[in-house]
Amino acid sequence: MNYIRTLSITLVVASFLLAGCGENMFKNQAKTDSETAQKEDAKIALDTGDYTQAITILEKMCGGISTAVSDLSCDKDSKVDLASAYIAEATGLDVLKLIAAAEGTLAKPKVLYSPAAEDDFKKISELIDISKISDCINELTTSNTCEMKQQLTRAIDILDFLLITNPTPAQIASLSSEDKNLYLQLGIASAVDLVISVGVVSGGFCPTDYLPTTIPTSDSHNMVADINRDLGTIEKGLGTSGILPDNLDISNVINKIKKSLDTNSNGSIDFTELKAYITGLIVSSPHC
């Protein structure tokens, strides 16, 4: 009789656990398994160049496009993958591959990029599908939004949030190789966004020389604000972090563009400075 009573109590307790805490445990495990599968699917999409699919998966994991960067619910790796997918989808430029190429030049600088000053801008602009800039201008004109710029801004904001601003020498020395790549990715993405902003404000790029088509008379799409943001994140990504040696061409090219725009080195520009920079680009080279 006591045996039967003990067995009954045991079964009741077991049922309670399965209906309560046990159920949550299995649900949590299922959730973990599901997230792992989604992360793998996203990485496969990234590796195969299906950036639209990667973004769809990662946005769902992280909380959606409208979620503030500081509130994204996914882990760091997924946030980094989302930023990479945004950049590649927006521009057709795989920044991770460009980083790998840049790292390969550490032992032999000036392989990727020509040191000629007049070529600096083109070394970035020629990496971009210029038809995307024309599409962006049309979108901004008709709806005041541009998906390419939105995706780049989102990517830059994610990377900026993940990385320390003004790291100390000790912090720089202790950076992992992953974080070093993230700083570099932030700097490159910001430089690409800056060049695109120049293209938008000047009506696009000529297909023959990848330089601006016209000297702007106004900042009709508020690109100066975007460029000033980019100047800060370029400094954070390439300058402050101290990741790349000064004689590496990818660093030289971006920093020379930055210096040519920000002539007084105060960290920001106005429309007059932007117009002067674009004028210099157009008159320095045969044009379409």
mmCIF file with all atom_site columns, N, CA, C and O in Angstrom, residues 95-113 175-185 188 238 243-245 247-251:
data_model
loop_
_atom_site.group_PDB
_atom_site.id
_atom_site.type_symbol
_atom_site.label_atom_id
_atom_site.label_alt_id
_atom_site.label_comp_id
_atom_site.label_asym_id
_atom_site.label_entity_id
_atom_site.label_seq_id
_atom_site.pdbx_PDB_ins_code
_atom_site.Cartn_x
_atom_site.Cartn_y
_atom_site.Cartn_z
_atom_site.occupancy
_atom_site.B_iso_or_equiv
_atom_site.pdbx_formal_charge
_atom_site.auth_seq_id
_atom_site.auth_comp_id
_atom_site.auth_asym_id
_atom_site.auth_atom_id
_atom_site.pdbx_PDB_model_num
ATOM 1   N N  . VAL A 1 95  ? 32.862 43.350 -48.496 1.00 0.00 ? 95  VAL A N  1
ATOM 2   C CA . VAL A 1 95  ? 33.907 43.994 -47.703 1.00 0.00 ? 95  VAL A CA 1
ATOM 3   C C  . VAL A 1 95  ? 34.837 42.970 -47.069 1.00 0.00 ? 95  VAL A C  1
ATOM 4   O O  . VAL A 1 95  ? 36.034 43.206 -46.936 1.00 0.00 ? 95  VAL A O  1
ATOM 5   N N  . LEU A 1 96  ? 34.290 41.817 -46.690 1.00 0.00 ? 96  LEU A N  1
ATOM 6   C CA . LEU A 1 96  ? 35.131 40.802 -46.068 1.00 0.00 ? 96  LEU A CA 1
ATOM 7   C C  . LEU A 1 96  ? 36.209 40.315 -47.036 1.00 0.00 ? 96  LEU A C  1
ATOM 8   O O  . LEU A 1 96  ? 37.357 40.085 -46.645 1.00 0.00 ? 96  LEU A O  1
ATOM 9   N N  . LYS A 1 97  ? 35.862 40.173 -48.319 1.00 0.00 ? 97  LYS A N  1
ATOM 10  C CA . LYS A 1 97  ? 36.851 39.773 -49.314 1.00 0.00 ? 97  LYS A CA 1
ATOM 11  C C  . LYS A 1 97  ? 37.875 40.881 -49.536 1.00 0.00 ? 97  LYS A C  1
ATOM 12  O O  . LYS A 1 97  ? 39.055 40.632 -49.743 1.00 0.00 ? 97  LYS A O  1
ATOM 13  N N  . LEU A 1 98  ? 37.400 42.135 -49.498 1.00 0.00 ? 98  LEU A N  1
ATOM 14  C CA . LEU A 1 98  ? 38.316 43.260 -49.648 1.00 0.00 ? 98  LEU A CA 1
ATOM 15  C C  . LEU A 1 98  ? 39.284 43.329 -48.475 1.00 0.00 ? 98  LEU A C  1
ATOM 16  O O  . LEU A 1 98  ? 40.471 43.622 -48.644 1.00 0.00 ? 98  LEU A O  1
ATOM 17  N N  . ILE A 1 99  ? 38.779 43.046 -47.274 1.00 0.00 ? 99  ILE A N  1
ATOM 18  C CA . ILE A 1 99  ? 39.643 43.009 -46.091 1.00 0.00 ? 99  ILE A CA 1
ATOM 19  C C  . ILE A 1 99  ? 40.709 41.930 -46.251 1.00 0.00 ? 99  ILE A C  1
ATOM 20  O O  . ILE A 1 99  ? 41.888 42.149 -45.967 1.00 0.00 ? 99  ILE A O  1
ATOM 21  N N  . ALA A 1 100 ? 40.280 40.750 -46.717 1.00 0.00 ? 100 ALA A N  1
ATOM 22  C CA . ALA A 1 100 ? 41.234 39.662 -46.912 1.00 0.00 ? 100 ALA A CA 1
ATOM 23  C C  . ALA A 1 100 ? 42.308 40.070 -47.917 1.00 0.00 ? 100 ALA A C  1
ATOM 24  O O  . ALA A 1 100 ? 43.498 39.788 -47.737 1.00 0.00 ? 100 ALA A O  1
ATOM 25  N N  . ALA A 1 101 ? 41.913 40.762 -48.975 1.00 0.00 ? 101 ALA A N  1
ATOM 26  C CA . ALA A 1 101 ? 42.877 41.230 -49.966 1.00 0.00 ? 101 ALA A CA 1
ATOM 27  C C  . ALA A 1 101 ? 43.811 42.270 -49.367 1.00 0.00 ? 101 ALA A C  1
ATOM 28  O O  . ALA A 1 101 ? 45.016 42.280 -49.637 1.00 0.00 ? 101 ALA A O  1
ATOM 29  N N  . ALA A 1 102 ? 43.252 43.140 -48.523 1.00 0.00 ? 102 ALA A N  1
ATOM 30  C CA . ALA A 1 102 ? 44.067 44.171 -47.890 1.00 0.00 ? 102 ALA A CA 1
ATOM 31  C C  . ALA A 1 102 ? 45.097 43.550 -46.965 1.00 0.00 ? 102 ALA A C  1
ATOM 32  O O  . ALA A 1 102 ? 46.263 43.953 -46.949 1.00 0.00 ? 102 ALA A O  1
ATOM 33  N N  . GLU A 1 103 ? 44.683 42.540 -46.209 1.00 0.00 ? 103 GLU A N  1
ATOM 34  C CA . GLU A 1 103 ? 45.611 41.885 -45.295 1.00 0.00 ? 103 GLU A CA 1
ATOM 35  C C  . GLU A 1 103 ? 46.737 41.194 -46.061 1.00 0.00 ? 103 GLU A C  1
ATOM 36  O O  . GLU A 1 103 ? 47.864 41.098 -45.591 1.00 0.00 ? 103 GLU A O  1
ATOM 37  N N  . GLY A 1 104 ? 46.419 40.744 -47.270 1.00 0.00 ? 104 GLY A N  1
ATOM 38  C CA . GLY A 1 104 ? 47.431 40.083 -48.081 1.00 0.00 ? 104 GLY A CA 1
ATOM 39  C C  . GLY A 1 104 ? 48.501 41.020 -48.593 1.00 0.00 ? 104 GLY A C  1
ATOM 40  O O  . GLY A 1 104 ? 49.554 40.583 -49.057 1.00 0.00 ? 104 GLY A O  1
ATOM 41  N N  . THR A 1 105 ? 48.256 42.333 -48.509 1.00 0.00 ? 105 THR A N  1
ATOM 42  C CA . THR A 1 105 ? 49.238 43.309 -48.986 1.00 0.00 ? 105 THR A CA 1
ATOM 43  C C  . THR A 1 105 ? 50.121 43.840 -47.861 1.00 0.00 ? 105 THR A C  1
ATOM 44  O O  . THR A 1 105 ? 50.963 44.701 -48.093 1.00 0.00 ? 105 THR A O  1
ATOM 45  N N  . LEU A 1 106 ? 49.921 43.354 -46.646 1.00 0.00 ? 106 LEU A N  1
ATOM 46  C CA . LEU A 1 106 ? 50.694 43.871 -45.517 1.00 0.00 ? 106 LEU A CA 1
ATOM 47  C C  . LEU A 1 106 ? 52.200 43.734 -45.747 1.00 0.00 ? 106 LEU A C  1
ATOM 48  O O  . LEU A 1 106 ? 52.978 44.614 -45.387 1.00 0.00 ? 106 LEU A O  1
ATOM 49  N N  . ALA A 1 107 ? 52.611 42.630 -46.359 1.00 0.00 ? 107 ALA A N  1
ATOM 50  C CA . ALA A 1 107 ? 54.040 42.407 -46.576 1.00 0.00 ? 107 ALA A CA 1
ATOM 51  C C  . ALA A 1 107 ? 54.559 43.131 -47.815 1.00 0.00 ? 107 ALA A C  1
ATOM 52  O O  . ALA A 1 107 ? 55.755 43.317 -47.974 1.00 0.00 ? 107 ALA A O  1
ATOM 53  N N  . LYS A 1 108 ? 53.652 43.517 -48.694 1.00 0.00 ? 108 LYS A N  1
ATOM 54  C CA . LYS A 1 108 ? 54.072 44.200 -49.921 1.00 0.00 ? 108 LYS A CA 1
ATOM 55  C C  . LYS A 1 108 ? 53.064 45.297 -50.268 1.00 0.00 ? 108 LYS A C  1
ATOM 56  O O  . LYS A 1 108 ? 52.196 45.118 -51.103 1.00 0.00 ? 108 LYS A O  1
ATOM 57  N N  . PRO A 1 109 ? 53.150 46.445 -49.627 1.00 0.00 ? 109 PRO A N  1
ATOM 58  C CA . PRO A 1 109 ? 52.207 47.538 -49.851 1.00 0.00 ? 109 PRO A CA 1
ATOM 59  C C  . PRO A 1 109 ? 52.203 48.021 -51.298 1.00 0.00 ? 109 PRO A C  1
ATOM 60  O O  . PRO A 1 109 ? 53.093 47.710 -52.074 1.00 0.00 ? 109 PRO A O  1
ATOM 61  N N  . LYS A 1 110 ? 51.179 48.802 -51.616 1.00 0.00 ? 110 LYS A N  1
ATOM 62  C CA . LYS A 1 110 ? 51.010 49.432 -52.921 1.00 0.00 ? 110 LYS A CA 1
ATOM 63  C C  . LYS A 1 110 ? 50.803 48.417 -54.035 1.00 0.00 ? 110 LYS A C  1
ATOM 64  O O  . LYS A 1 110 ? 51.237 48.619 -55.150 1.00 0.00 ? 110 LYS A O  1
ATOM 65  N N  . VAL A 1 111 ? 50.106 47.330 -53.695 1.00 0.00 ? 111 VAL A N  1
ATOM 66  C CA . VAL A 1 111 ? 49.742 46.364 -54.716 1.00 0.00 ? 111 VAL A CA 1
ATOM 67  C C  . VAL A 1 111 ? 48.290 46.581 -55.150 1.00 0.00 ? 111 VAL A C  1
ATOM 68  O O  . VAL A 1 111 ? 47.990 46.624 -56.332 1.00 0.00 ? 111 VAL A O  1
ATOM 69  N N  . LEU A 1 112 ? 47.420 46.737 -54.157 1.00 0.00 ? 112 LEU A N  1
ATOM 70  C CA . LEU A 1 112 ? 46.010 46.932 -54.485 1.00 0.00 ? 112 LEU A CA 1
ATOM 71  C C  . LEU A 1 112 ? 45.744 48.288 -55.128 1.00 0.00 ? 112 LEU A C  1
ATOM 72  O O  . LEU A 1 112 ? 44.990 48.396 -56.079 1.00 0.00 ? 112 LEU A O  1
ATOM 73  N N  . TYR A 1 113 ? 46.375 49.336 -54.621 1.00 0.00 ? 113 TYR A N  1
ATOM 74  C CA . TYR A 1 113 ? 45.993 50.683 -55.007 1.00 0.00 ? 113 TYR A CA 1
ATOM 75  C C  . TYR A 1 113 ? 47.176 51.510 -55.500 1.00 0.00 ? 113 TYR A C  1
ATOM 76  O O  . TYR A 1 113 ? 48.258 51.454 -54.954 1.00 0.00 ? 113 TYR A O  1
ATOM 77  N N  . LEU A 1 175 ? 43.144 43.698 -28.784 1.00 0.00 ? 175 LEU A N  1
ATOM 78  C CA . LEU A 1 175 ? 42.070 43.395 -29.725 1.00 0.00 ? 175 LEU A CA 1
ATOM 79  C C  . LEU A 1 175 ? 42.266 42.033 -30.366 1.00 0.00 ? 175 LEU A C  1
ATOM 80  O O  . LEU A 1 175 ? 43.375 41.666 -30.753 1.00 0.00 ? 175 LEU A O  1
ATOM 81  N N  . SER A 1 176 ? 41.177 41.300 -30.521 1.00 0.00 ? 176 SER A N  1
ATOM 82  C CA . SER A 1 176 ? 41.235 40.034 -31.240 1.00 0.00 ? 176 SER A CA 1
ATOM 83  C C  . SER A 1 176 ? 41.323 40.318 -32.733 1.00 0.00 ? 176 SER A C  1
ATOM 84  O O  . SER A 1 176 ? 41.019 41.434 -33.189 1.00 0.00 ? 176 SER A O  1
ATOM 85  N N  . SER A 1 177 ? 41.730 39.327 -33.499 1.00 0.00 ? 177 SER A N  1
ATOM 86  C CA . SER A 1 177 ? 41.797 39.510 -34.949 1.00 0.00 ? 177 SER A CA 1
ATOM 87  C C  . SER A 1 177 ? 40.407 39.787 -35.514 1.00 0.00 ? 177 SER A C  1
ATOM 88  O O  . SER A 1 177 ? 40.256 40.536 -36.488 1.00 0.00 ? 177 SER A O  1
ATOM 89  N N  . GLU A 1 178 ? 39.373 39.211 -34.884 1.00 0.00 ? 178 GLU A N  1
ATOM 90  C CA . GLU A 1 178 ? 38.001 39.460 -35.327 1.00 0.00 ? 178 GLU A CA 1
ATOM 91  C C  . GLU A 1 178 ? 37.644 40.932 -35.162 1.00 0.00 ? 178 GLU A C  1
ATOM 92  O O  . GLU A 1 178 ? 37.086 41.562 -36.070 1.00 0.00 ? 178 GLU A O  1
ATOM 93  N N  . ASP A 1 179 ? 37.961 41.507 -33.998 1.00 0.00 ? 179 ASP A N  1
ATOM 94  C CA . ASP A 1 179 ? 37.634 42.906 -33.763 1.00 0.00 ? 179 ASP A CA 1
ATOM 95  C C  . ASP A 1 179 ? 38.469 43.836 -34.651 1.00 0.00 ? 179 ASP A C  1
ATOM 96  O O  . ASP A 1 179 ? 37.996 44.889 -35.078 1.00 0.00 ? 179 ASP A O  1
ATOM 97  N N  . LYS A 1 180 ? 39.709 43.469 -34.915 1.00 0.00 ? 180 LYS A N  1
ATOM 98  C CA . LYS A 1 180 ? 40.521 44.259 -35.841 1.00 0.00 ? 180 LYS A CA 1
ATOM 99  C C  . LYS A 1 180 ? 39.855 44.310 -37.218 1.00 0.00 ? 180 LYS A C  1
ATOM 100 O O  . LYS A 1 180 ? 39.807 45.361 -37.851 1.00 0.00 ? 180 LYS A O  1
ATOM 101 N N  . ASN A 1 181 ? 39.340 43.185 -37.663 1.00 0.00 ? 181 ASN A N  1
ATOM 102 C CA . ASN A 1 181 ? 38.632 43.154 -38.939 1.00 0.00 ? 181 ASN A CA 1
ATOM 103 C C  . ASN A 1 181 ? 37.370 44.002 -38.903 1.00 0.00 ? 181 ASN A C  1
ATOM 104 O O  . ASN A 1 181 ? 36.993 44.624 -39.905 1.00 0.00 ? 181 ASN A O  1
ATOM 105 N N  . LEU A 1 182 ? 36.702 44.040 -37.740 1.00 0.00 ? 182 LEU A N  1
ATOM 106 C CA . LEU A 1 182 ? 35.486 44.843 -37.630 1.00 0.00 ? 182 LEU A CA 1
ATOM 107 C C  . LEU A 1 182 ? 35.802 46.331 -37.725 1.00 0.00 ? 182 LEU A C  1
ATOM 108 O O  . LEU A 1 182 ? 35.057 47.090 -38.355 1.00 0.00 ? 182 LEU A O  1
ATOM 109 N N  . TYR A 1 183 ? 36.892 46.758 -37.098 1.00 0.00 ? 183 TYR A N  1
ATOM 110 C CA . TYR A 1 183 ? 37.302 48.155 -37.242 1.00 0.00 ? 183 TYR A CA 1
ATOM 111 C C  . TYR A 1 183 ? 37.596 48.484 -38.705 1.00 0.00 ? 183 TYR A C  1
ATOM 112 O O  . TYR A 1 183 ? 37.200 49.534 -39.217 1.00 0.00 ? 183 TYR A O  1
ATOM 113 N N  . LEU A 1 184 ? 38.307 47.585 -39.363 1.00 0.00 ? 184 LEU A N  1
ATOM 114 C CA . LEU A 1 184 ? 38.627 47.805 -40.769 1.00 0.00 ? 184 LEU A CA 1
ATOM 115 C C  . LEU A 1 184 ? 37.367 47.814 -41.615 1.00 0.00 ? 184 LEU A C  1
ATOM 116 O O  . LEU A 1 184 ? 37.213 48.657 -42.510 1.00 0.00 ? 184 LEU A O  1
ATOM 117 N N  . GLN A 1 185 ? 36.440 46.907 -41.314 1.00 0.00 ? 185 GLN A N  1
ATOM 118 C CA . GLN A 1 185 ? 35.181 46.860 -42.046 1.00 0.00 ? 185 GLN A CA 1
ATOM 119 C C  . GLN A 1 185 ? 34.394 48.154 -41.857 1.00 0.00 ? 185 GLN A C  1
ATOM 120 O O  . GLN A 1 185 ? 33.813 48.684 -42.806 1.00 0.00 ? 185 GLN A O  1
ATOM 121 N N  . ILE A 1 188 ? 36.101 50.893 -44.034 1.00 0.00 ? 188 ILE A N  1
ATOM 122 C CA . ILE A 1 188 ? 35.867 50.715 -45.467 1.00 0.00 ? 188 ILE A CA 1
ATOM 123 C C  . ILE A 1 188 ? 34.410 51.007 -45.818 1.00 0.00 ? 188 ILE A C  1
ATOM 124 O O  . ILE A 1 188 ? 34.122 51.709 -46.797 1.00 0.00 ? 188 ILE A O  1
ATOM 125 N N  . LEU A 1 238 ? 39.722 53.363 -39.042 1.00 0.00 ? 238 LEU A N  1
ATOM 126 C CA . LEU A 1 238 ? 41.085 53.289 -39.573 1.00 0.00 ? 238 LEU A CA 1
ATOM 127 C C  . LEU A 1 238 ? 42.097 54.059 -38.745 1.00 0.00 ? 238 LEU A C  1
ATOM 128 O O  . LEU A 1 238 ? 43.221 53.613 -38.554 1.00 0.00 ? 238 LEU A O  1
ATOM 129 N N  . ILE A 1 243 ? 44.934 49.930 -36.583 1.00 0.00 ? 243 ILE A N  1
ATOM 130 C CA . ILE A 1 243 ? 45.032 48.538 -36.990 1.00 0.00 ? 243 ILE A CA 1
ATOM 131 C C  . ILE A 1 243 ? 45.986 48.356 -38.167 1.00 0.00 ? 243 ILE A C  1
ATOM 132 O O  . ILE A 1 243 ? 46.774 47.427 -38.206 1.00 0.00 ? 243 ILE A O  1
ATOM 133 N N  . LEU A 1 244 ? 45.912 49.259 -39.140 1.00 0.00 ? 244 LEU A N  1
ATOM 134 C CA . LEU A 1 244 ? 46.705 49.085 -40.348 1.00 0.00 ? 244 LEU A CA 1
ATOM 135 C C  . LEU A 1 244 ? 47.931 49.986 -40.336 1.00 0.00 ? 244 LEU A C  1
ATOM 136 O O  . LEU A 1 244 ? 47.883 51.108 -39.850 1.00 0.00 ? 244 LEU A O  1
ATOM 137 N N  . PRO A 1 245 ? 49.029 49.537 -40.908 1.00 0.00 ? 245 PRO A N  1
ATOM 138 C CA . PRO A 1 245 ? 50.210 50.406 -41.013 1.00 0.00 ? 245 PRO A CA 1
ATOM 139 C C  . PRO A 1 245 ? 49.950 51.557 -41.971 1.00 0.00 ? 245 PRO A C  1
ATOM 140 O O  . PRO A 1 245 ? 49.153 51.442 -42.904 1.00 0.00 ? 245 PRO A O  1
ATOM 141 N N  . ASN A 1 247 ? 51.595 52.750 -44.336 1.00 0.00 ? 247 ASN A N  1
ATOM 142 C CA . ASN A 1 247 ? 51.995 52.612 -45.727 1.00 0.00 ? 247 ASN A CA 1
ATOM 143 C C  . ASN A 1 247 ? 51.153 51.597 -46.498 1.00 0.00 ? 247 ASN A C  1
ATOM 144 O O  . ASN A 1 247 ? 51.468 51.265 -47.634 1.00 0.00 ? 247 ASN A O  1
ATOM 145 N N  . LEU A 1 248 ? 50.083 51.087 -45.892 1.00 0.00 ? 248 LEU A N  1
ATOM 146 C CA . LEU A 1 248 ? 49.212 50.179 -46.616 1.00 0.00 ? 248 LEU A CA 1
ATOM 147 C C  . LEU A 1 248 ? 48.280 51.005 -47.493 1.00 0.00 ? 248 LEU A C  1
ATOM 148 O O  . LEU A 1 248 ? 47.613 51.920 -47.022 1.00 0.00 ? 248 LEU A O  1
ATOM 149 N N  . ASP A 1 249 ? 48.190 50.683 -48.756 1.00 0.00 ? 249 ASP A N  1
ATOM 150 C CA . ASP A 1 249 ? 47.497 51.540 -49.710 1.00 0.00 ? 249 ASP A CA 1
ATOM 151 C C  . ASP A 1 249 ? 46.019 51.744 -49.424 1.00 0.00 ? 249 ASP A C  1
ATOM 152 O O  . ASP A 1 249 ? 45.495 52.827 -49.643 1.00 0.00 ? 249 ASP A O  1
ATOM 153 N N  . ILE A 1 250 ? 45.323 50.698 -48.962 1.00 0.00 ? 250 ILE A N  1
ATOM 154 C CA . ILE A 1 250 ? 43.900 50.867 -48.708 1.00 0.00 ? 250 ILE A CA 1
ATOM 155 C C  . ILE A 1 250 ? 43.679 51.931 -47.639 1.00 0.00 ? 250 ILE A C  1
ATOM 156 O O  . ILE A 1 250 ? 42.735 52.720 -47.706 1.00 0.00 ? 250 ILE A O  1
ATOM 157 N N  . SER A 1 251 ? 44.557 51.984 -46.662 1.00 0.00 ? 251 SER A N  1
ATOM 158 C CA . SER A 1 251 ? 44.478 53.007 -45.624 1.00 0.00 ? 251 SER A CA 1
ATOM 159 C C  . SER A 1 251 ? 44.834 54.381 -46.196 1.00 0.00 ? 251 SER A C  1
ATOM 160 O O  . SER A 1 251 ? 44.171 55.383 -45.915 1.00 0.00 ? 251 SER A O  1
#
